[in-house]
């Protein structure tokens, strides 16, 4: 008589930690915050940069952990999320809550060391993401609008960390990343439509993968491009952009717009994924161009 052995794969503690805080996403958010800081800094302070990096990671990690606690049962229904630590049973909700709480406190304290406004905006980001955006995801497509607010804060947050002030400059950075998030998340909602449907999430503006959603994606992409070149006209205070940089940013936007039109024409998951990838490249390269232009101008 033979006995069959079953082995249950166990992710390492480090791997689960990466998953509960969504490390890749958190790092991209920290990148945005650091870019905003470099744009706003009159003199770059390495100590502040380090505080912003850690504080930003804590805040985003906290939001993601709280989100996974709240959506534990729904995550278990979707292929892309069912192997996360909490729904997979590798981490208890209590352990995840401890991590989320410690990250929240640590994030606020670290950002407060920079200045009070930075800590305040960081706390607002966690609150909106956890207490407003997450519950709305199963109720209305307007959740994307709410989620775009905390998603747009990091770029702005960096400037506030540098200047301890909110004005036209961080407002422009906020608006840029705010409008960018709509085509980005609608593209994700499109190619993961069936998976989101299992969890009861409403991500697309019309609720369907149709022309209406594709048209809105194009419109928000255009608005993103227009906002991205506004600094070249000298109307955004200390946030400036040279003509050469503005042309580069505009061309980057045209690539993203091309894929938005491709989604309108083809309305396929592949086209949506291409748009998503182009949107990630766009925002990353835009931030690099903005920062490099400041220091070589």
GROMACS .gro file of C-alpha atoms in nm, residues 12-111:
model
  100
   12UNK     CA    1   0.869   3.276   0.209
   13UNK     CA    2   0.802   3.543   0.467
   14UNK     CA    3   0.983   3.794   0.248
   15UNK     CA    4   0.772   3.701  -0.054
   16UNK     CA    5   0.451   3.738   0.147
   17UNK     CA    6   0.570   4.073   0.278
   18UNK     CA    7   0.629   4.187  -0.079
   19UNK     CA    8   0.282   4.071  -0.177
   20UNK     CA    9   0.094   4.225   0.116
   21UNK     CA   10   0.258   4.564   0.053
   22UNK     CA   11   0.258   4.523  -0.329
   23UNK     CA   12   0.627   4.604  -0.346
   24UNK     CA   13   0.649   4.675  -0.719
   25UNK     CA   14   0.356   4.916  -0.707
   26UNK     CA   15   0.488   5.077  -0.389
   27UNK     CA   16   0.831   5.132  -0.544
   28UNK     CA   17   0.674   5.297  -0.850
   29UNK     CA   18   0.479   5.528  -0.620
   30UNK     CA   19   0.795   5.613  -0.427
   31UNK     CA   20   0.962   5.690  -0.761
   32UNK     CA   21   0.686   5.943  -0.836
   33UNK     CA   22   0.728   6.106  -0.495
   34UNK     CA   23   1.105   6.133  -0.536
   35UNK     CA   24   1.060   6.285  -0.882
   36UNK     CA   25   0.824   6.543  -0.735
   37UNK     CA   26   1.075   6.622  -0.462
   38UNK     CA   27   1.358   6.672  -0.710
   39UNK     CA   28   1.136   6.906  -0.912
   40UNK     CA   29   1.050   7.113  -0.604
   41UNK     CA   30   1.382   7.110  -0.422
   42UNK     CA   31   1.587   7.427  -0.429
   43UNK     CA   32   1.873   7.229  -0.279
   44UNK     CA   33   1.853   6.851  -0.276
   45UNK     CA   34   1.876   6.710   0.076
   46UNK     CA   35   1.969   6.341   0.088
   47UNK     CA   36   1.822   6.299   0.437
   48UNK     CA   37   1.483   6.424   0.320
   49UNK     CA   38   1.500   6.200   0.012
   50UNK     CA   39   1.556   5.894   0.231
   51UNK     CA   40   1.272   5.992   0.467
   52UNK     CA   41   1.040   6.045   0.171
   53UNK     CA   42   1.131   5.708   0.021
   54UNK     CA   43   1.066   5.519   0.345
   55UNK     CA   44   0.762   5.725   0.442
   56UNK     CA   45   0.612   5.687   0.097
   57UNK     CA   46   0.665   5.312   0.098
   58UNK     CA   47   0.508   5.280   0.442
   59UNK     CA   48   0.200   5.474   0.336
   60UNK     CA   49   0.143   5.283   0.012
   61UNK     CA   50   0.221   4.952   0.178
   62UNK     CA   51  -0.033   5.029   0.451
   63UNK     CA   52  -0.302   5.112   0.196
   64UNK     CA   53  -0.238   4.790   0.007
   65UNK     CA   54  -0.242   4.578   0.323
   66UNK     CA   55  -0.569   4.730   0.445
   67UNK     CA   56  -0.713   4.676   0.097
   68UNK     CA   57  -0.625   4.306   0.101
   69UNK     CA   58  -0.778   4.262   0.446
   70UNK     CA   59  -1.106   4.420   0.337
   71UNK     CA   60  -1.117   4.232   0.005
   72UNK     CA   61  -0.997   3.895   0.138
   73UNK     CA   62  -1.308   3.701   0.029
   74UNK     CA   63  -1.334   3.877  -0.307
   75UNK     CA   64  -0.964   3.828  -0.380
   76UNK     CA   65  -1.015   3.455  -0.330
   77UNK     CA   66  -1.255   3.455  -0.626
   78UNK     CA   67  -1.017   3.611  -0.880
   79UNK     CA   68  -0.727   3.437  -1.053
   80UNK     CA   69  -0.491   3.734  -1.027
   81UNK     CA   70  -0.543   3.777  -0.651
   82UNK     CA   71  -0.632   3.436  -0.507
   83UNK     CA   72  -0.269   3.356  -0.426
   84UNK     CA   73  -0.214   3.669  -0.221
   85UNK     CA   74  -0.108   3.590   0.138
   86UNK     CA   75  -0.442   3.660   0.311
   87UNK     CA   76  -0.691   3.490   0.075
   88UNK     CA   77  -0.448   3.198   0.028
   89UNK     CA   78  -0.434   3.149   0.403
   90UNK     CA   79  -0.059   3.204   0.440
   91UNK     CA   80  -0.116   3.516   0.650
   92UNK     CA   81  -0.397   3.582   0.896
   93UNK     CA   82  -0.606   3.898   0.881
   94UNK     CA   83  -0.472   3.985   1.225
   95UNK     CA   84  -0.110   3.968   1.105
   96UNK     CA   85  -0.194   4.175   0.799
   97UNK     CA   86  -0.373   4.429   1.020
   98UNK     CA   87  -0.068   4.460   1.245
   99UNK     CA   88   0.152   4.524   0.940
  100UNK     CA   89  -0.093   4.779   0.800
  101UNK     CA   90  -0.122   4.960   1.132
  102UNK     CA   91   0.253   4.970   1.194
  103UNK     CA   92   0.309   5.095   0.840
  104UNK     CA   93   0.046   5.366   0.883
  105UNK     CA   94   0.196   5.494   1.206
  106UNK     CA   95   0.552   5.469   1.077
  107UNK     CA   96   0.460   5.643   0.751
  108UNK     CA   97   0.288   5.936   0.920
  109UNK     CA   98   0.572   5.979   1.170
  110UNK     CA   99   0.845   5.965   0.903
  111UNK     CA  100   0.661   6.206   0.672
   0.00000   0.00000   0.00000
